[in-house]
Amino acid sequence: ALAAAPAHADWTGKGELGLVLSRGNSDAETLNARIDTGTEIGRWTHALGFSLLYATAEDVTTADRYELRGQSNYKLTDRSYLFGALRFEDDEFSAFDYQATASGGYGYKFIDTERTKFVGQIGAGYRVAEVRLTGDEENEAVARGDILFQHQLTPTTKLIEKF
C-alpha cells in the first residue's frame, strides 16, 4: 500500500520587532527585526529566517546589517539527522560587502524532551565573500559546528543559548 504525503505544509513561526529612540544630550535610533519560520513534512524539517539591525547616532549610521538563512533536515532516526543550510549576510560594518555560505552535515539531539533540548551539528561547506576594501572575492571551504541548548524554566520563561 502507498501512503500519500500531505499536499501542504503547516508553517509556524515567531517574530521580533524592536525600536529604540533616544533623545537628550545625544540622539540615537535603533531598529531590529527577526522572523523565524519552519515546518515539518514527514522526515523533513525546513526552517527559514531573516534578521535586520539598523542604528544611527547623531545622524551617523552605526549599524546596518541583514541576514537571510535557511536549513532543511532529513531525519535518520528520532535523534539524528542530515542537514543542508544556506546563509547570506550583508553587514556594512564588516570587512566584507557580503558573505554567502552553503553547508551540509550531521546533527544529533543529545536531549530532546518537552522541557529541555540539547542539539549539536557538525559539517562542512563553502563560503563566498567579497572583501569591502579591495573588491576581491574570497572562495573557501569551511567547517561548521553549532550547539543549541534550550530549557523551559517556567510556563512563560525559556532559556535559549546557541553557539
Coordinates of N, CA, C and O in Angstrom, one line a residue:
A1 N 0.8 -1.2 0.0 CA 0.0 0.0 0.0 C 0.9 1.2 0.0 O 1.9 1.3 0.6
L2 N 0.4 2.2 -0.7 CA 1.2 3.5 -0.7 C 0.5 4.5 0.2 O -0.7 4.6 0.3
A3 N 1.3 5.3 0.9 CA 0.8 6.4 1.7 C 1.1 7.7 1.1 O 2.2 7.9 0.6
A4 N 0.1 8.6 1.1 CA 0.3 9.9 0.5 C 0.8 10.9 1.5 O 0.3 10.9 2.6
A5 N 1.7 11.7 1.1 CA 2.2 12.8 2.0 C 1.1 14.0 1.9 O 0.4 14.1 0.9
P6 N 1.1 14.8 2.9 CA 0.1 15.9 2.9 C 0.5 16.8 1.7 O 1.7 17.0 1.4
A7 N -0.5 17.4 1.1 CA -0.3 18.3 -0.1 C 0.2 19.7 0.3 O 0.7 20.4 -0.5
H8 N 0.1 20.0 1.6 CA 0.5 21.3 2.0 C 1.3 21.2 3.4 O 1.2 20.2 4.0
A9 N 2.0 22.2 3.7 CA 2.7 22.2 5.0 C 2.1 23.2 5.9 O 1.7 24.3 5.5
D10 N 2.1 22.9 7.2 CA 1.7 23.9 8.2 C 2.9 24.6 8.8 O 3.7 23.9 9.4
W11 N 3.1 25.8 8.4 CA 4.2 26.6 8.8 C 3.9 27.3 10.2 O 2.8 27.8 10.4
T12 N 4.9 27.3 11.1 CA 4.8 28.0 12.3 C 5.9 29.0 12.3 O 6.9 28.9 11.6
G13 N 5.8 30.0 13.2 CA 6.9 31.0 13.2 C 6.8 31.9 14.4 O 5.9 31.8 15.2
K14 N 7.8 32.7 14.6 CA 7.9 33.7 15.6 C 8.6 34.9 15.1 O 9.4 34.8 14.1
G15 N 8.4 36.0 15.6 CA 9.0 37.2 15.2 C 9.3 38.2 16.3 O 8.7 38.1 17.4
E16 N 10.2 39.1 16.0 CA 10.6 40.1 17.0 C 10.7 41.4 16.2 O 11.1 41.5 15.1
L17 N 10.3 42.5 16.9 CA 10.5 43.8 16.3 C 10.8 44.8 17.5 O 10.1 44.8 18.5
G18 N 11.9 45.5 17.3 CA 12.3 46.4 18.4 C 12.7 47.8 17.8 O 13.3 47.9 16.7
L19 N 12.3 48.8 18.5 CA 12.7 50.2 18.1 C 13.0 50.9 19.4 O 12.3 51.0 20.3
V20 N 14.2 51.6 19.4 CA 14.7 52.4 20.5 C 14.9 53.8 20.0 O 15.7 53.9 19.0
L21 N 14.3 54.7 20.6 CA 14.5 56.1 20.2 C 15.1 56.8 21.5 O 14.4 56.8 22.5
S22 N 16.2 57.4 21.3 CA 16.9 58.1 22.5 C 17.0 59.6 22.2 O 17.6 59.9 21.1
R23 N 16.5 60.4 23.0 CA 16.7 61.9 22.8 C 17.2 62.5 24.1 O 16.9 62.1 25.2
G24 N 18.0 63.5 23.9 CA 18.5 64.2 25.1 C 19.9 64.9 24.7 O 19.9 65.6 23.7
N25 N 20.9 64.5 25.4 CA 22.2 65.0 25.1 C 22.7 64.5 23.8 O 23.5 65.2 23.1
S26 N 22.3 63.4 23.4 CA 22.6 62.8 22.0 C 21.3 62.1 21.5 O 20.5 61.6 22.3
D27 N 21.2 62.1 20.2 CA 20.0 61.4 19.6 C 20.5 60.1 19.0 O 21.5 60.0 18.3
A28 N 19.7 59.0 19.2 CA 20.1 57.7 18.7 C 18.8 56.9 18.3 O 17.8 57.1 19.0
E29 N 18.8 56.2 17.3 CA 17.7 55.3 16.9 C 18.3 53.9 16.6 O 19.4 53.8 16.0
T30 N 17.6 52.9 17.0 CA 17.9 51.5 16.7 C 16.7 50.7 16.3 O 15.7 50.8 17.0
L31 N 16.8 50.0 15.2 CA 15.7 49.2 14.8 C 16.2 47.8 14.6 O 17.3 47.6 14.0
N32 N 15.6 46.8 15.2 CA 16.0 45.4 15.0 C 14.7 44.6 14.7 O 13.6 44.9 15.2
A33 N 14.8 43.6 13.8 CA 13.7 42.8 13.5 C 14.2 41.4 13.2 O 15.4 41.2 12.8
R34 N 13.4 40.4 13.5 CA 13.8 39.0 13.2 C 12.5 38.2 13.0 O 11.5 38.3 13.7
I35 N 12.6 37.3 12.0 CA 11.5 36.4 11.7 C 12.0 35.0 11.5 O 13.0 34.9 10.7
D36 N 11.5 34.0 12.2 CA 11.9 32.6 12.0 C 10.6 31.8 11.8 O 9.6 32.0 12.5
T37 N 10.7 31.0 10.8 CA 9.5 30.1 10.5 C 10.0 28.7 10.1 O 11.1 28.5 9.7
G38 N 9.1 27.7 10.2 CA 9.5 26.4 9.9 C 8.3 25.5 9.8 O 7.2 25.8 10.1
T39 N 8.6 24.3 9.2 CA 7.6 23.3 9.0 C 8.2 21.9 9.1 O 9.4 21.8 8.9
E40 N 7.4 20.9 9.3 CA 7.8 19.5 9.3 C 6.9 18.7 8.4 O 5.7 18.8 8.5
I41 N 7.5 18.0 7.4 CA 6.7 17.2 6.4 C 7.4 15.9 6.4 O 8.5 15.7 5.8
G42 N 6.7 14.9 7.0 CA 7.3 13.5 7.0 C 8.6 13.5 7.8 O 8.8 14.0 8.9
R43 N 9.7 13.1 7.1 CA 11.0 13.0 7.7 C 11.8 14.3 7.5 O 12.9 14.5 8.0
W44 N 11.2 15.3 6.8 CA 11.9 16.6 6.6 C 11.4 17.7 7.5 O 10.3 17.8 7.8
T45 N 12.4 18.5 7.9 CA 12.1 19.7 8.7 C 12.8 20.9 7.9 O 13.9 20.8 7.5
H46 N 12.0 21.9 7.7 CA 12.5 23.1 7.0 C 12.4 24.3 7.9 O 11.4 24.5 8.5
A47 N 13.5 25.2 7.9 CA 13.4 26.4 8.7 C 14.0 27.5 7.8 O 14.9 27.4 7.0
L48 N 13.3 28.7 7.9 CA 13.7 29.9 7.2 C 13.8 31.1 8.2 O 13.0 31.1 9.1
G49 N 14.7 32.0 7.9 CA 14.8 33.1 8.8 C 15.4 34.4 8.2 O 16.0 34.3 7.2
F50 N 15.1 35.5 8.8 CA 15.5 36.8 8.4 C 15.8 37.6 9.6 O 15.0 37.6 10.6
S51 N 16.9 38.4 9.6 CA 17.1 39.3 10.7 C 17.7 40.6 10.2 O 18.3 40.7 9.1
L52 N 17.4 41.7 10.9 CA 17.8 43.1 10.5 C 18.2 43.9 11.7 O 17.6 43.8 12.7
L53 N 19.3 44.6 11.5 CA 19.7 45.6 12.6 C 20.2 46.9 11.9 O 21.0 46.8 11.0
Y54 N 19.6 48.0 12.3 CA 19.9 49.3 11.8 C 20.0 50.3 12.9 O 19.0 50.3 13.7
A55 N 21.0 51.1 13.0 CA 21.1 52.0 14.1 C 21.8 53.3 13.6 O 22.7 53.2 12.7
T56 N 21.5 54.4 14.2 CA 22.1 55.7 14.0 C 22.3 56.4 15.3 O 21.6 56.2 16.3
A57 N 23.4 57.2 15.3 CA 23.6 58.1 16.5 C 24.1 59.4 15.9 O 25.0 59.5 15.1
E58 N 23.4 60.5 16.3 CA 23.7 61.8 15.8 C 23.7 61.8 14.3 O 24.6 62.4 13.7
D59 N 22.7 61.2 13.7 CA 22.5 61.1 12.2 C 23.6 60.4 11.5 O 23.8 60.6 10.3
V60 N 24.4 59.6 12.2 CA 25.5 58.8 11.6 C 25.1 57.4 11.7 O 24.8 56.9 12.9
T61 N 25.1 56.6 10.7 CA 24.8 55.2 10.7 C 25.8 54.4 11.5 O 27.0 54.5 11.2
T62 N 25.4 53.7 12.5 CA 26.4 52.9 13.3 C 26.2 51.4 13.2 O 27.0 50.6 13.6
A63 N 25.1 51.0 12.6 CA 24.9 49.5 12.3 C 23.9 49.4 11.1 O 23.0 50.2 11.0
D64 N 24.2 48.5 10.2 CA 23.4 48.3 9.0 C 23.7 46.9 8.6 O 24.7 46.6 7.8
R65 N 22.9 45.9 9.0 CA 23.1 44.5 8.8 C 21.8 43.8 8.5 O 20.8 44.0 9.2
Y66 N 21.8 42.8 7.6 CA 20.7 41.9 7.4 C 21.3 40.5 7.1 O 22.4 40.4 6.5
E67 N 20.5 39.5 7.4 CA 20.8 38.1 7.2 C 19.6 37.3 6.7 O 18.5 37.5 7.3
L68 N 19.8 36.5 5.7 CA 18.8 35.5 5.3 C 19.4 34.1 5.6 O 20.6 33.9 5.3
R69 N 18.6 33.2 6.0 CA 19.1 31.9 6.3 C 18.0 30.8 6.1 O 16.8 31.1 6.3
G70 N 18.4 29.6 5.8 CA 17.5 28.5 5.6 C 18.2 27.2 5.9 O 19.4 27.1 5.7
Q71 N 17.5 26.2 6.4 CA 18.1 24.9 6.7 C 17.0 23.9 6.5 O 15.8 24.1 6.9
S72 N 17.4 22.7 5.9 CA 16.5 21.6 5.8 C 17.2 20.4 6.4 O 18.4 20.2 6.2
N73 N 16.4 19.7 7.2 CA 17.0 18.5 7.9 C 16.2 17.3 7.4 O 15.0 17.3 7.3
Y74 N 16.9 16.2 7.3 CA 16.3 14.9 6.9 C 16.5 13.9 8.1 O 17.7 13.6 8.4
K75 N 15.5 13.5 8.7 CA 15.5 12.6 9.9 C 16.0 11.2 9.6 O 15.4 10.6 8.7
L76 N 17.1 10.8 10.2 CA 17.6 9.4 10.0 C 17.0 8.5 11.1 O 16.6 7.4 10.8
T77 N 17.0 9.0 12.4 CA 16.4 8.3 13.5 C 15.7 9.4 14.3 O 15.7 10.6 13.9
D78 N 15.1 9.0 15.4 CA 14.4 10.0 16.3 C 15.4 11.1 16.8 O 15.0 12.2 17.1
R79 N 16.7 10.8 16.9 CA 17.7 11.7 17.4 C 18.7 12.2 16.4 O 19.3 13.2 16.6
S80 N 18.9 11.6 15.3 CA 19.9 12.0 14.3 C 19.3 12.4 13.0 O 18.3 12.0 12.6
Y81 N 20.0 13.3 12.3 CA 19.6 13.8 11.0 C 20.7 14.4 10.2 O 21.8 14.6 10.7
L82 N 20.5 14.5 8.9 CA 21.4 15.1 8.0 C 20.8 16.5 7.7 O 19.6 16.7 7.7
F83 N 21.7 17.5 7.5 CA 21.2 18.9 7.2 C 21.9 19.5 6.0 O 23.0 19.1 5.7
G84 N 21.2 20.4 5.4 CA 21.7 21.3 4.4 C 21.3 22.7 4.7 O 20.2 22.9 5.1
A85 N 22.2 23.7 4.6 CA 21.9 25.0 5.0 C 22.5 26.0 4.1 O 23.5 25.8 3.5
L86 N 21.8 27.2 4.0 CA 22.2 28.3 3.2 C 22.2 29.6 4.1 O 21.2 29.7 4.9
R87 N 23.1 30.5 3.9 CA 23.1 31.7 4.7 C 23.7 32.8 3.9 O 24.7 32.6 3.2
F88 N 23.1 34.0 3.9 CA 23.6 35.2 3.2 C 23.6 36.3 4.2 O 22.6 36.6 4.9
E89 N 24.7 37.1 4.3 CA 24.8 38.2 5.2 C 25.4 39.4 4.5 O 26.3 39.3 3.8
D90 N 24.8 40.6 4.8 CA 25.3 41.8 4.3 C 25.4 42.8 5.5 O 24.4 43.1 6.1
D91 N 26.6 43.1 5.9 CA 26.9 43.9 7.0 C 27.8 45.0 6.6 O 29.0 44.8 6.3
E92 N 27.3 46.3 6.6 CA 28.0 47.4 6.1 C 29.2 47.7 7.1 O 30.1 48.5 6.7
F93 N 29.3 47.1 8.2 CA 30.4 47.4 9.2 C 31.3 46.2 9.4 O 32.0 46.2 10.3
S94 N 31.2 45.3 8.5 CA 32.2 44.2 8.5 C 33.2 44.4 7.4 O 33.2 45.3 6.6
A95 N 34.2 43.5 7.4 CA 35.3 43.6 6.4 C 34.8 43.2 5.0 O 35.5 43.3 4.0
F96 N 33.5 42.7 4.9 CA 33.0 42.1 3.6 C 31.8 42.8 3.1 O 30.9 43.2 3.9
D97 N 31.7 43.0 1.8 CA 30.5 43.6 1.3 C 29.3 42.6 1.5 O 28.2 43.0 1.8
Y98 N 29.6 41.3 1.4 CA 28.6 40.2 1.6 C 29.4 39.0 1.9 O 30.6 38.8 1.6
Q99 N 28.7 38.0 2.5 CA 29.2 36.7 2.7 C 28.0 35.7 2.4 O 26.9 35.9 2.9
A100 N 28.3 34.6 1.7 CA 27.3 33.6 1.4 C 27.9 32.2 1.7 O 29.1 32.0 1.3
T101 N 27.2 31.4 2.4 CA 27.7 30.1 2.8 C 26.6 29.0 2.5 O 25.5 29.2 2.8
A102 N 27.1 27.9 1.9 CA 26.3 26.7 1.7 C 27.0 25.6 2.5 O 28.2 25.4 2.4
S103 N 26.3 24.8 3.3 CA 26.9 23.8 4.1 C 26.0 22.6 4.3 O 24.7 22.7 4.1
G104 N 26.5 21.5 4.7 CA 25.8 20.3 5.0 C 26.5 19.5 6.0 O 27.7 19.7 6.3
G105 N 25.8 18.6 6.7 CA 26.4 17.8 7.7 C 25.4 16.9 8.5 O 24.4 16.6 8.0
Y106 N 25.8 16.6 9.7 CA 25.1 15.7 10.6 C 24.7 16.4 11.9 O 25.5 17.2 12.4
G107 N 23.5 16.1 12.3 CA 23.1 16.7 13.6 C 22.6 15.6 14.5 O 22.1 14.5 14.1
Y108 N 22.7 15.8 15.8 CA 22.3 14.8 16.8 C 21.6 15.6 18.0 O 22.1 16.6 18.5
K109 N 20.5 15.0 18.4 CA 19.7 15.5 19.6 C 20.1 14.7 20.8 O 19.6 13.6 21.1
F110 N 21.0 15.3 21.6 CA 21.5 14.7 22.8 C 20.4 14.6 23.9 O 20.3 13.6 24.6
I111 N 19.7 15.7 24.0 CA 18.5 15.7 24.9 C 17.3 16.3 24.1 O 17.5 17.3 23.4
D112 N 16.2 15.6 24.1 CA 15.1 16.0 23.3 C 13.8 15.7 24.1 O 13.0 14.8 23.7
T113 N 13.5 16.5 25.1 CA 12.3 16.4 25.9 C 11.5 17.6 25.7 O 11.9 18.6 25.1
E114 N 10.3 17.6 26.3 CA 9.4 18.7 26.1 C 9.9 20.0 26.8 O 9.8 21.1 26.2
R115 N 10.7 19.8 27.9 CA 11.2 21.0 28.6 C 12.6 21.3 28.2 O 13.0 22.5 28.3
T116 N 13.4 20.3 27.8 CA 14.9 20.6 27.6 C 15.3 20.0 26.2 O 14.9 18.9 25.9
K117 N 16.1 20.8 25.5 CA 16.6 20.3 24.2 C 18.1 20.7 24.2 O 18.5 21.8 24.6
F118 N 19.0 19.8 23.8 CA 20.4 20.0 23.6 C 20.8 19.3 22.3 O 20.7 18.1 22.2
V119 N 21.1 20.1 21.3 CA 21.4 19.6 19.9 C 22.7 20.1 19.4 O 23.1 21.3 19.7
G120 N 23.4 19.2 18.8 CA 24.7 19.6 18.2 C 24.7 19.3 16.7 O 24.1 18.3 16.2
Q121 N 25.4 20.1 15.9 CA 25.6 19.9 14.5 C 27.0 20.1 14.1 O 27.7 20.9 14.6
I122 N 27.5 19.3 13.1 CA 28.8 19.4 12.6 C 28.8 19.2 11.1 O 28.0 18.3 10.6
G123 N 29.5 19.9 10.3 CA 29.5 19.7 8.9 C 30.6 20.5 8.2 O 31.5 21.1 8.8
A124 N 30.5 20.6 6.9 CA 31.4 21.3 6.0 C 30.6 22.1 5.0 O 29.4 21.8 4.8
G125 N 31.3 23.1 4.4 CA 30.6 23.9 3.4 C 31.5 24.7 2.6 O 32.7 24.5 2.6
Y126 N 31.0 25.6 1.9 CA 31.7 26.5 1.0 C 31.2 28.0 1.2 O 30.0 28.2 1.3
R127 N 32.2 28.9 1.4 CA 31.9 30.3 1.6 C 32.4 31.2 0.5 O 33.5 31.0 0.1
V128 N 31.6 32.1 0.1 CA 32.0 33.1 -0.9 C 31.8 34.5 -0.2 O 30.7 34.7 0.4
A129 N 32.8 35.3 -0.3 CA 32.7 36.7 0.3 C 33.4 37.7 -0.6 O 34.4 37.3 -1.2
E130 N 32.9 38.9 -0.6 CA 33.6 40.0 -1.3 C 34.2 40.9 -0.3 O 33.5 41.5 0.6
V131 N 35.6 41.1 -0.4 CA 36.3 42.0 0.5 C 35.9 43.4 0.2 O 36.0 43.9 -0.9
R132 N 35.5 44.1 1.3 CA 35.0 45.5 1.1 C 36.1 46.5 0.5 O 35.8 47.2 -0.4
L133 N 37.3 46.4 1.0 CA 38.3 47.4 0.6 C 38.8 47.2 -0.8 O 39.1 48.1 -1.5
T134 N 39.0 45.9 -1.2 CA 39.6 45.6 -2.5 C 38.6 45.2 -3.5 O 39.0 45.2 -4.7
G135 N 37.4 44.7 -3.2 CA 36.5 44.1 -4.1 C 36.9 42.7 -4.5 O 36.2 42.1 -5.4
D136 N 38.0 42.2 -4.0 CA 38.4 40.8 -4.3 C 37.3 39.8 -3.7 O 36.7 40.0 -2.6
E137 N 37.2 38.7 -4.4 CA 36.3 37.7 -4.0 C 37.0 36.6 -3.3 O 38.1 36.1 -3.8
E138 N 36.6 36.2 -2.1 CA 37.2 35.0 -1.4 C 36.3 33.8 -1.6 O 35.1 33.9 -1.4
N139 N 36.9 32.7 -1.9 CA 36.2 31.4 -2.0 C 36.9 30.4 -1.2 O 38.1 30.2 -1.4
E140 N 36.2 29.8 -0.2 CA 37.0 28.8 0.6 C 36.0 27.8 1.2 O 34.9 28.0 1.4
A141 N 36.6 26.6 1.5 CA 35.9 25.6 2.2 C 35.9 26.0 3.7 O 36.8 26.6 4.2
V142 N 34.8 25.7 4.4 CA 34.6 26.0 5.8 C 34.1 24.8 6.5 O 33.5 23.9 6.0
A143 N 34.4 24.8 7.8 CA 33.9 23.8 8.8 C 32.8 24.5 9.5 O 32.8 25.7 9.8
R144 N 31.7 23.8 9.8 CA 30.6 24.4 10.5 C 30.2 23.5 11.7 O 30.1 22.3 11.6
G145 N 30.0 24.1 12.8 CA 29.5 23.4 14.0 C 28.7 24.4 14.8 O 28.9 25.6 14.8
D146 N 27.6 23.8 15.4 CA 26.9 24.7 16.4 C 26.2 23.8 17.4 O 26.1 22.6 17.2
I147 N 25.9 24.4 18.5 CA 25.3 23.8 19.7 C 24.1 24.6 20.1 O 24.2 25.8 20.2
L148 N 23.0 24.0 20.3 CA 21.8 24.7 20.8 C 21.3 24.0 22.1 O 21.2 22.8 22.2
F149 N 21.1 24.9 23.1 CA 20.6 24.4 24.4 C 19.4 25.3 24.7 O 19.5 26.5 24.6
Q150 N 18.3 24.7 25.0 CA 17.1 25.4 25.5 C 16.4 24.7 26.6 O 16.3 23.4 26.6
H151 N 15.9 25.4 27.6 CA 15.2 24.8 28.7 C 14.0 25.7 29.1 O 14.2 26.9 29.3
Q152 N 12.9 25.1 29.3 CA 11.7 25.8 29.7 C 11.7 25.9 31.2 O 11.5 25.0 31.9
L153 N 12.0 27.1 31.7 CA 12.2 27.3 33.2 C 10.8 27.4 33.8 O 10.6 26.7 34.9
T154 N 9.9 28.2 33.3 CA 8.5 28.3 33.8 C 7.6 28.3 32.5 O 8.1 28.3 31.4
P155 N 6.3 28.2 32.7 CA 5.4 28.3 31.5 C 5.6 29.5 30.6 O 5.3 29.5 29.4
T156 N 6.2 30.6 31.2 CA 6.3 31.8 30.4 C 7.8 32.2 30.2 O 8.1 33.2 29.5
T157 N 8.8 31.4 30.7 CA 10.2 31.7 30.6 C 11.0 30.6 30.0 O 11.0 29.5 30.6
K158 N 11.7 30.8 28.9 CA 12.5 29.8 28.3 C 13.9 30.4 28.1 O 14.1 31.5 27.7
L159 N 14.9 29.6 28.5 CA 16.3 29.9 28.4 C 16.8 29.3 27.1 O 16.6 28.1 26.8
I160 N 17.4 30.1 26.2 CA 17.9 29.6 24.9 C 19.3 30.1 24.7 O 19.6 31.3 24.8
E161 N 20.2 29.2 24.4 CA 21.6 29.6 24.2 C 22.1 28.8 22.9 O 22.0 27.6 22.9
K162 N 22.5 29.6 21.9 CA 23.0 28.9 20.7 C 24.4 29.4 20.4 O 24.7 30.6 20.5
F163 N 25.3 28.5 20.2 CA 26.7 28.8 19.9 C 27.1 28.2 18.6 O 26.8 27.1 18.3

